[in-house]
């Protein structure tokens, strides 16, 4: 089917396509613990989730030289990839939604603050890398989330308008990024609750992609 001009679905990866946040939490605690920082689920959601490694390093490793911060956070990502390898599962309902978008000719783009090796590992592990028009990496741009630039780049890759697009995010910074780009955003309750997601700017929240309200909102926005 011909692509529907102007429409697009844009997805964060971690915590949105797959519930990987507990593994990120474990990896962060392993590398930041020796520097005096320990995170529980609530603190992870407020201070780490969705932020770029550069900003995390500036905040929690300010006593280290920038080069050393990068080494420490690269180690965090290596630990994460080791933990997640072989156990990547999609959030329920994801595959059905991607199938529907493919049938309707609606392009999809992944937009993430994760390093490219992580993004590629998760997309390939889910077997969905080929579904996406492109993968936007926040650290490869002048600004990552919560700045709108990553989602503006996602719209450009999709050839879509913000008004005709829909985004899916699980973090405050991600929702802020997408909504600042003018995109209506559904918050995924893999980590944060409904109230937190709505407060960040989401138009609705859902526990998974098979949530009836999410299915209704997507069908309405995409007119399928």
PDB file of C-alpha atoms in Angstrom:
ATOM      1  CA  UNK A   1       0.000   0.000   0.000  1.00  0.00           C
ATOM      2  CA  UNK A   2       1.195   3.541  -0.679  1.00  0.00           C
ATOM      3  CA  UNK A   3       2.530   5.452   2.303  1.00  0.00           C
ATOM      4  CA  UNK A   4      -0.027   7.719   3.938  1.00  0.00           C
ATOM      5  CA  UNK A   5       1.467  11.164   3.485  1.00  0.00           C
ATOM      6  CA  UNK A   6       2.180  13.040   6.665  1.00  0.00           C
ATOM      7  CA  UNK A   7       1.353  10.291   9.186  1.00  0.00           C
ATOM      8  CA  UNK A   8       3.883   8.490  11.354  1.00  0.00           C
ATOM      9  CA  UNK A   9       4.317   6.512  14.542  1.00  0.00           C
ATOM     10  CA  UNK A  10       7.401   7.360  16.601  1.00  0.00           C
ATOM     11  CA  UNK A  11       8.644   5.089  19.373  1.00  0.00           C
ATOM     12  CA  UNK A  12      11.104   5.379  22.187  1.00  0.00           C
ATOM     13  CA  UNK A  13      12.933   2.054  22.642  1.00  0.00           C
ATOM     14  CA  UNK A  14      13.894   1.279  26.258  1.00  0.00           C
ATOM     15  CA  UNK A  15      10.843   0.858  28.459  1.00  0.00           C
ATOM     16  CA  UNK A  16       8.539   1.439  25.504  1.00  0.00           C
ATOM     17  CA  UNK A  17       9.168  -1.357  22.993  1.00  0.00           C
ATOM     18  CA  UNK A  18      10.639  -3.621  25.692  1.00  0.00           C
ATOM     19  CA  UNK A  19      10.519  -3.323  29.482  1.00  0.00           C
ATOM     20  CA  UNK A  20      14.270  -3.005  30.048  1.00  0.00           C
ATOM     21  CA  UNK A  21      14.292  -0.433  32.845  1.00  0.00           C
ATOM     22  CA  UNK A  22      15.041  -2.907  35.687  1.00  0.00           C
ATOM     23  CA  UNK A  23      18.201  -3.974  33.849  1.00  0.00           C
ATOM     24  CA  UNK A  24      19.282  -0.361  33.321  1.00  0.00           C
ATOM     25  CA  UNK A  25      18.702   0.273  37.034  1.00  0.00           C
ATOM     26  CA  UNK A  26      20.933  -2.657  37.961  1.00  0.00           C
ATOM     27  CA  UNK A  27      23.680  -1.523  35.580  1.00  0.00           C
ATOM     28  CA  UNK A  28      23.590   2.068  36.833  1.00  0.00           C
ATOM     29  CA  UNK A  29      23.829   0.927  40.448  1.00  0.00           C
ATOM     30  CA  UNK A  30      26.847  -1.224  39.610  1.00  0.00           C
ATOM     31  CA  UNK A  31      28.841   1.648  38.094  1.00  0.00           C
ATOM     32  CA  UNK A  32      27.559   4.625  40.091  1.00  0.00           C
ATOM     33  CA  UNK A  33      27.425   2.889  43.469  1.00  0.00           C
ATOM     34  CA  UNK A  34      31.197   3.232  44.005  1.00  0.00           C
ATOM     35  CA  UNK A  35      30.747   6.973  43.449  1.00  0.00           C
ATOM     36  CA  UNK A  36      28.213   7.277  46.272  1.00  0.00           C
ATOM     37  CA  UNK A  37      24.986   6.991  44.304  1.00  0.00           C
ATOM     38  CA  UNK A  38      22.368   4.317  44.870  1.00  0.00           C
ATOM     39  CA  UNK A  39      19.066   4.283  43.008  1.00  0.00           C
ATOM     40  CA  UNK A  40      15.752   2.625  43.721  1.00  0.00           C
ATOM     41  CA  UNK A  41      12.924   2.395  41.207  1.00  0.00           C
ATOM     42  CA  UNK A  42      11.427   5.775  42.153  1.00  0.00           C
ATOM     43  CA  UNK A  43      14.730   7.639  42.000  1.00  0.00           C
ATOM     44  CA  UNK A  44      15.624   5.931  38.712  1.00  0.00           C
ATOM     45  CA  UNK A  45      12.359   7.189  37.207  1.00  0.00           C
ATOM     46  CA  UNK A  46      13.030  10.771  38.266  1.00  0.00           C
ATOM     47  CA  UNK A  47      16.774  11.160  37.772  1.00  0.00           C
ATOM     48  CA  UNK A  48      18.018   8.618  35.213  1.00  0.00           C
ATOM     49  CA  UNK A  49      15.203   7.325  33.035  1.00  0.00           C
ATOM     50  CA  UNK A  50      15.233   8.853  29.574  1.00  0.00           C
ATOM     51  CA  UNK A  51      18.233  11.128  30.134  1.00  0.00           C
ATOM     52  CA  UNK A  52      21.359  11.011  27.977  1.00  0.00           C
ATOM     53  CA  UNK A  53      24.546   9.569  29.396  1.00  0.00           C
ATOM     54  CA  UNK A  54      26.229  12.927  28.911  1.00  0.00           C
ATOM     55  CA  UNK A  55      23.735  14.660  31.198  1.00  0.00           C
ATOM     56  CA  UNK A  56      23.856  11.784  33.712  1.00  0.00           C
ATOM     57  CA  UNK A  57      27.636  12.051  33.804  1.00  0.00           C
ATOM     58  CA  UNK A  58      27.519  15.787  34.358  1.00  0.00           C
ATOM     59  CA  UNK A  59      25.141  15.337  37.271  1.00  0.00           C
ATOM     60  CA  UNK A  60      26.438  12.253  39.069  1.00  0.00           C
ATOM     61  CA  UNK A  61      30.103  12.137  38.049  1.00  0.00           C
ATOM     62  CA  UNK A  62      30.906  15.844  38.239  1.00  0.00           C
ATOM     63  CA  UNK A  63      34.064  15.021  40.202  1.00  0.00           C
ATOM     64  CA  UNK A  64      35.450  13.048  37.265  1.00  0.00           C
ATOM     65  CA  UNK A  65      37.041  14.398  34.084  1.00  0.00           C
ATOM     66  CA  UNK A  66      34.731  14.202  31.047  1.00  0.00           C
ATOM     67  CA  UNK A  67      36.845  11.439  29.505  1.00  0.00           C
ATOM     68  CA  UNK A  68      36.567   9.353  32.670  1.00  0.00           C
ATOM     69  CA  UNK A  69      32.809   9.920  32.839  1.00  0.00           C
ATOM     70  CA  UNK A  70      32.507   8.515  29.330  1.00  0.00           C
ATOM     71  CA  UNK A  71      34.519   5.421  30.295  1.00  0.00           C
ATOM     72  CA  UNK A  72      32.343   4.783  33.363  1.00  0.00           C
ATOM     73  CA  UNK A  73      29.093   5.154  31.451  1.00  0.00           C
ATOM     74  CA  UNK A  74      30.365   3.046  28.550  1.00  0.00           C
ATOM     75  CA  UNK A  75      30.936   0.327  31.129  1.00  0.00           C
ATOM     76  CA  UNK A  76      27.361   0.770  32.331  1.00  0.00           C
ATOM     77  CA  UNK A  77      26.137   0.167  28.774  1.00  0.00           C
ATOM     78  CA  UNK A  78      28.355  -2.914  28.403  1.00  0.00           C
ATOM     79  CA  UNK A  79      26.883  -4.327  31.615  1.00  0.00           C
ATOM     80  CA  UNK A  80      23.359  -3.555  30.385  1.00  0.00           C
ATOM     81  CA  UNK A  81      23.948  -5.275  27.038  1.00  0.00           C
ATOM     82  CA  UNK A  82      25.293  -8.320  28.881  1.00  0.00           C
ATOM     83  CA  UNK A  83      22.224  -8.420  31.143  1.00  0.00           C
ATOM     84  CA  UNK A  84      19.693  -7.970  28.354  1.00  0.00           C
ATOM     85  CA  UNK A  85      21.233 -10.328  25.797  1.00  0.00           C
ATOM     86  CA  UNK A  86      18.930 -13.231  25.065  1.00  0.00           C
ATOM     87  CA  UNK A  87      16.013 -11.998  27.164  1.00  0.00           C
ATOM     88  CA  UNK A  88      14.493  -9.189  25.102  1.00  0.00           C
ATOM     89  CA  UNK A  89      10.703  -9.452  25.031  1.00  0.00           C
ATOM     90  CA  UNK A  90       8.294  -6.990  23.375  1.00  0.00           C
ATOM     91  CA  UNK A  91       5.720  -5.120  25.414  1.00  0.00           C
ATOM     92  CA  UNK A  92       2.409  -6.969  24.828  1.00  0.00           C
ATOM     93  CA  UNK A  93       0.556  -5.901  21.684  1.00  0.00           C
ATOM     94  CA  UNK A  94       3.593  -4.310  20.018  1.00  0.00           C
ATOM     95  CA  UNK A  95       3.823  -6.713  17.093  1.00  0.00           C
ATOM     96  CA  UNK A  96       0.133  -6.359  16.252  1.00  0.00           C
ATOM     97  CA  UNK A  97       0.494  -2.563  16.186  1.00  0.00           C
ATOM     98  CA  UNK A  98       3.562  -2.720  13.944  1.00  0.00           C
ATOM     99  CA  UNK A  99       1.710  -5.103  11.608  1.00  0.00           C
ATOM    100  CA  UNK A 100      -1.221  -2.699  11.413  1.00  0.00           C
ATOM    101  CA  UNK A 101       1.064   0.248  10.634  1.00  0.00           C
ATOM    102  CA  UNK A 102       2.812  -1.731   7.897  1.00  0.00           C
ATOM    103  CA  UNK A 103      -0.508  -2.679   6.314  1.00  0.00           C
ATOM    104  CA  UNK A 104      -1.638   0.957   6.411  1.00  0.00           C
ATOM    105  CA  UNK A 105       1.642   2.231   4.953  1.00  0.00           C
ATOM    106  CA  UNK A 106       2.359   4.402   8.005  1.00  0.00           C
ATOM    107  CA  UNK A 107       6.121   4.899   8.492  1.00  0.00           C
ATOM    108  CA  UNK A 108       7.702   4.260  11.877  1.00  0.00           C
ATOM    109  CA  UNK A 109      10.823   5.756  13.440  1.00  0.00           C
ATOM    110  CA  UNK A 110      12.601   4.913  16.696  1.00  0.00           C
ATOM    111  CA  UNK A 111      13.737   7.910  18.777  1.00  0.00           C
ATOM    112  CA  UNK A 112      16.017   7.252  21.731  1.00  0.00           C
ATOM    113  CA  UNK A 113      18.657   8.715  24.038  1.00  0.00           C
ATOM    114  CA  UNK A 114      20.298   5.281  24.223  1.00  0.00           C
ATOM    115  CA  UNK A 115      23.671   4.718  22.571  1.00  0.00           C
ATOM    116  CA  UNK A 116      23.409   3.279  19.066  1.00  0.00           C
ATOM    117  CA  UNK A 117      24.794  -0.187  20.032  1.00  0.00           C
ATOM    118  CA  UNK A 118      22.040  -0.523  22.659  1.00  0.00           C
ATOM    119  CA  UNK A 119      19.329   0.629  20.258  1.00  0.00           C
ATOM    120  CA  UNK A 120      20.477  -1.754  17.545  1.00  0.00           C
ATOM    121  CA  UNK A 121      20.796  -4.645  20.014  1.00  0.00           C
ATOM    122  CA  UNK A 122      17.224  -4.168  21.256  1.00  0.00           C
ATOM    123  CA  UNK A 123      15.667  -3.688  17.818  1.00  0.00           C
ATOM    124  CA  UNK A 124      17.481  -6.710  16.384  1.00  0.00           C
ATOM    125  CA  UNK A 125      16.721  -8.750  19.510  1.00  0.00           C
ATOM    126  CA  UNK A 126      13.033  -8.002  19.030  1.00  0.00           C
ATOM    127  CA  UNK A 127      13.351  -8.827  15.321  1.00  0.00           C
ATOM    128  CA  UNK A 128      11.902  -5.470  14.276  1.00  0.00           C
ATOM    129  CA  UNK A 129      14.876  -3.424  13.057  1.00  0.00           C
ATOM    130  CA  UNK A 130      13.640  -3.645   9.457  1.00  0.00           C
ATOM    131  CA  UNK A 131      10.305  -2.093  10.394  1.00  0.00           C
ATOM    132  CA  UNK A 132      11.713   1.362  11.092  1.00  0.00           C
ATOM    133  CA  UNK A 133      12.387   4.109   8.586  1.00  0.00           C
ATOM    134  CA  UNK A 134      15.266   5.244  10.801  1.00  0.00           C
ATOM    135  CA  UNK A 135      16.686   5.288  14.321  1.00  0.00           C
ATOM    136  CA  UNK A 136      17.334   8.695  15.904  1.00  0.00           C
ATOM    137  CA  UNK A 137      20.050   8.704  18.587  1.00  0.00           C
ATOM    138  CA  UNK A 138      19.913  11.709  20.919  1.00  0.00           C
ATOM    139  CA  UNK A 139      23.662  11.744  21.598  1.00  0.00           C
ATOM    140  CA  UNK A 140      24.349  11.993  17.852  1.00  0.00           C
ATOM    141  CA  UNK A 141      22.440  15.302  17.677  1.00  0.00           C
ATOM    142  CA  UNK A 142      23.198  18.742  19.068  1.00  0.00           C
ATOM    143  CA  UNK A 143      20.547  18.093  21.737  1.00  0.00           C
ATOM    144  CA  UNK A 144      19.015  14.900  23.141  1.00  0.00           C
ATOM    145  CA  UNK A 145      15.732  14.487  24.974  1.00  0.00           C
ATOM    146  CA  UNK A 146      14.050  16.432  26.643  1.00  0.00           C
ATOM    147  CA  UNK A 147      14.899  18.876  23.831  1.00  0.00           C
ATOM    148  CA  UNK A 148      12.479  18.528  20.883  1.00  0.00           C
ATOM    149  CA  UNK A 149      15.279  18.007  18.330  1.00  0.00           C
ATOM    150  CA  UNK A 150      15.268  14.168  18.413  1.00  0.00           C
ATOM    151  CA  UNK A 151      11.570  14.045  17.605  1.00  0.00           C
ATOM    152  CA  UNK A 152      11.857  16.774  14.997  1.00  0.00           C
ATOM    153  CA  UNK A 153      14.519  14.637  13.340  1.00  0.00           C
ATOM    154  CA  UNK A 154      12.198  11.629  13.604  1.00  0.00           C
ATOM    155  CA  UNK A 155       9.466  13.550  11.815  1.00  0.00           C
ATOM    156  CA  UNK A 156      11.931  14.521   9.098  1.00  0.00           C
ATOM    157  CA  UNK A 157      12.985  10.917   8.538  1.00  0.00           C
ATOM    158  CA  UNK A 158       9.354   9.810   8.373  1.00  0.00           C
ATOM    159  CA  UNK A 159       8.308  12.644   6.072  1.00  0.00           C
ATOM    160  CA  UNK A 160       5.559  13.389   8.553  1.00  0.00           C
ATOM    161  CA  UNK A 161       3.918  16.386  10.171  1.00  0.00           C
ATOM    162  CA  UNK A 162       3.720  16.682  13.946  1.00  0.00           C
ATOM    163  CA  UNK A 163      -0.047  17.117  13.791  1.00  0.00           C
ATOM    164  CA  UNK A 164      -0.478  13.777  11.978  1.00  0.00           C
ATOM    165  CA  UNK A 165       2.008  11.816  14.090  1.00  0.00           C
ATOM    166  CA  UNK A 166       1.752   9.927  17.363  1.00  0.00           C
ATOM    167  CA  UNK A 167       4.581   9.121  19.791  1.00  0.00           C
ATOM    168  CA  UNK A 168       4.987   6.459  22.479  1.00  0.00           C
ATOM    169  CA  UNK A 169       7.207   7.176  25.486  1.00  0.00           C
ATOM    170  CA  UNK A 170       7.762   5.867  29.008  1.00  0.00           C
ATOM    171  CA  UNK A 171       9.880   8.649  30.542  1.00  0.00           C
ATOM    172  CA  UNK A 172       9.296  12.245  31.549  1.00  0.00           C
ATOM    173  CA  UNK A 173      12.141  13.519  29.392  1.00  0.00           C
ATOM    174  CA  UNK A 174      10.897  11.567  26.386  1.00  0.00           C
ATOM    175  CA  UNK A 175       7.340  12.846  26.725  1.00  0.00           C
ATOM    176  CA  UNK A 176       8.649  16.388  27.098  1.00  0.00           C
ATOM    177  CA  UNK A 177      10.748  15.965  23.947  1.00  0.00           C
ATOM    178  CA  UNK A 178       7.899  14.630  21.830  1.00  0.00           C
ATOM    179  CA  UNK A 179       5.304  17.112  23.050  1.00  0.00           C
ATOM    180  CA  UNK A 180       7.729  20.024  22.588  1.00  0.00           C
ATOM    181  CA  UNK A 181       7.982  18.885  18.963  1.00  0.00           C
ATOM    182  CA  UNK A 182       4.190  19.169  18.749  1.00  0.00           C
ATOM    183  CA  UNK A 183       3.457  15.432  18.737  1.00  0.00           C
ATOM    184  CA  UNK A 184       0.609  13.921  20.742  1.00  0.00           C
ATOM    185  CA  UNK A 185       2.201  11.320  22.999  1.00  0.00           C
ATOM    186  CA  UNK A 186       0.896   8.215  24.749  1.00  0.00           C
ATOM    187  CA  UNK A 187       2.745   7.382  27.976  1.00  0.00           C
ATOM    188  CA  UNK A 188       3.589   3.722  28.515  1.00  0.00           C
ATOM    189  CA  UNK A 189       3.167   2.580  32.120  1.00  0.00           C
ATOM    190  CA  UNK A 190       6.159   0.219  32.177  1.00  0.00           C
ATOM    191  CA  UNK A 191       7.847   2.349  34.831  1.00  0.00           C
ATOM    192  CA  UNK A 192       5.904   5.477  35.721  1.00  0.00           C
ATOM    193  CA  UNK A 193       2.262   5.684  36.738  1.00  0.00           C
ATOM    194  CA  UNK A 194      -0.594   7.408  34.915  1.00  0.00           C
ATOM    195  CA  UNK A 195      -0.407  10.633  36.940  1.00  0.00           C
ATOM    196  CA  UNK A 196       3.328  11.102  36.322  1.00  0.00           C
ATOM    197  CA  UNK A 197       2.989  10.447  32.595  1.00  0.00           C
ATOM    198  CA  UNK A 198       0.077  12.876  32.227  1.00  0.00           C
ATOM    199  CA  UNK A 199       1.892  15.500  34.291  1.00  0.00           C
ATOM    200  CA  UNK A 200       4.830  15.236  31.886  1.00  0.00           C
ATOM    201  CA  UNK A 201       2.493  16.019  28.972  1.00  0.00           C
ATOM    202  CA  UNK A 202       1.122  12.705  27.704  1.00  0.00           C
ATOM    203  CA  UNK A 203      -2.403  12.807  26.275  1.00  0.00           C
ATOM    204  CA  UNK A 204      -3.131   9.345  27.698  1.00  0.00           C
ATOM    205  CA  UNK A 205      -1.356   6.379  29.254  1.00  0.00           C
ATOM    206  CA  UNK A 206      -1.482   2.650  28.626  1.00  0.00           C
ATOM    207  CA  UNK A 207      -0.093  -0.442  30.327  1.00  0.00           C
ATOM    208  CA  UNK A 208       0.794  -2.039  26.979  1.00  0.00           C
ATOM    209  CA  UNK A 209       0.098  -1.805  23.254  1.00  0.00           C
ATOM    210  CA  UNK A 210      -2.895  -4.131  23.568  1.00  0.00           C
ATOM    211  CA  UNK A 211      -4.614  -1.662  25.909  1.00  0.00           C
ATOM    212  CA  UNK A 212      -8.075  -0.981  24.385  1.00  0.00           C
ATOM    213  CA  UNK A 213      -7.777   2.783  24.920  1.00  0.00           C
ATOM    214  CA  UNK A 214      -4.392   2.876  23.168  1.00  0.00           C
ATOM    215  CA  UNK A 215      -5.781   0.876  20.261  1.00  0.00           C
ATOM    216  CA  UNK A 216      -8.693   3.305  19.989  1.00  0.00           C
ATOM    217  CA  UNK A 217      -6.461   6.387  20.103  1.00  0.00           C
ATOM    218  CA  UNK A 218      -4.089   5.038  17.474  1.00  0.00           C
ATOM    219  CA  UNK A 219      -6.927   4.018  15.165  1.00  0.00           C
ATOM    220  CA  UNK A 220      -8.440   7.479  15.479  1.00  0.00           C
ATOM    221  CA  UNK A 221      -5.150   9.314  14.920  1.00  0.00           C
ATOM    222  CA  UNK A 222      -4.104   7.145  11.974  1.00  0.00           C
ATOM    223  CA  UNK A 223      -7.656   6.825  10.549  1.00  0.00           C
ATOM    224  CA  UNK A 224      -7.517   3.057  10.132  1.00  0.00           C
TER     225      UNK A 224
END
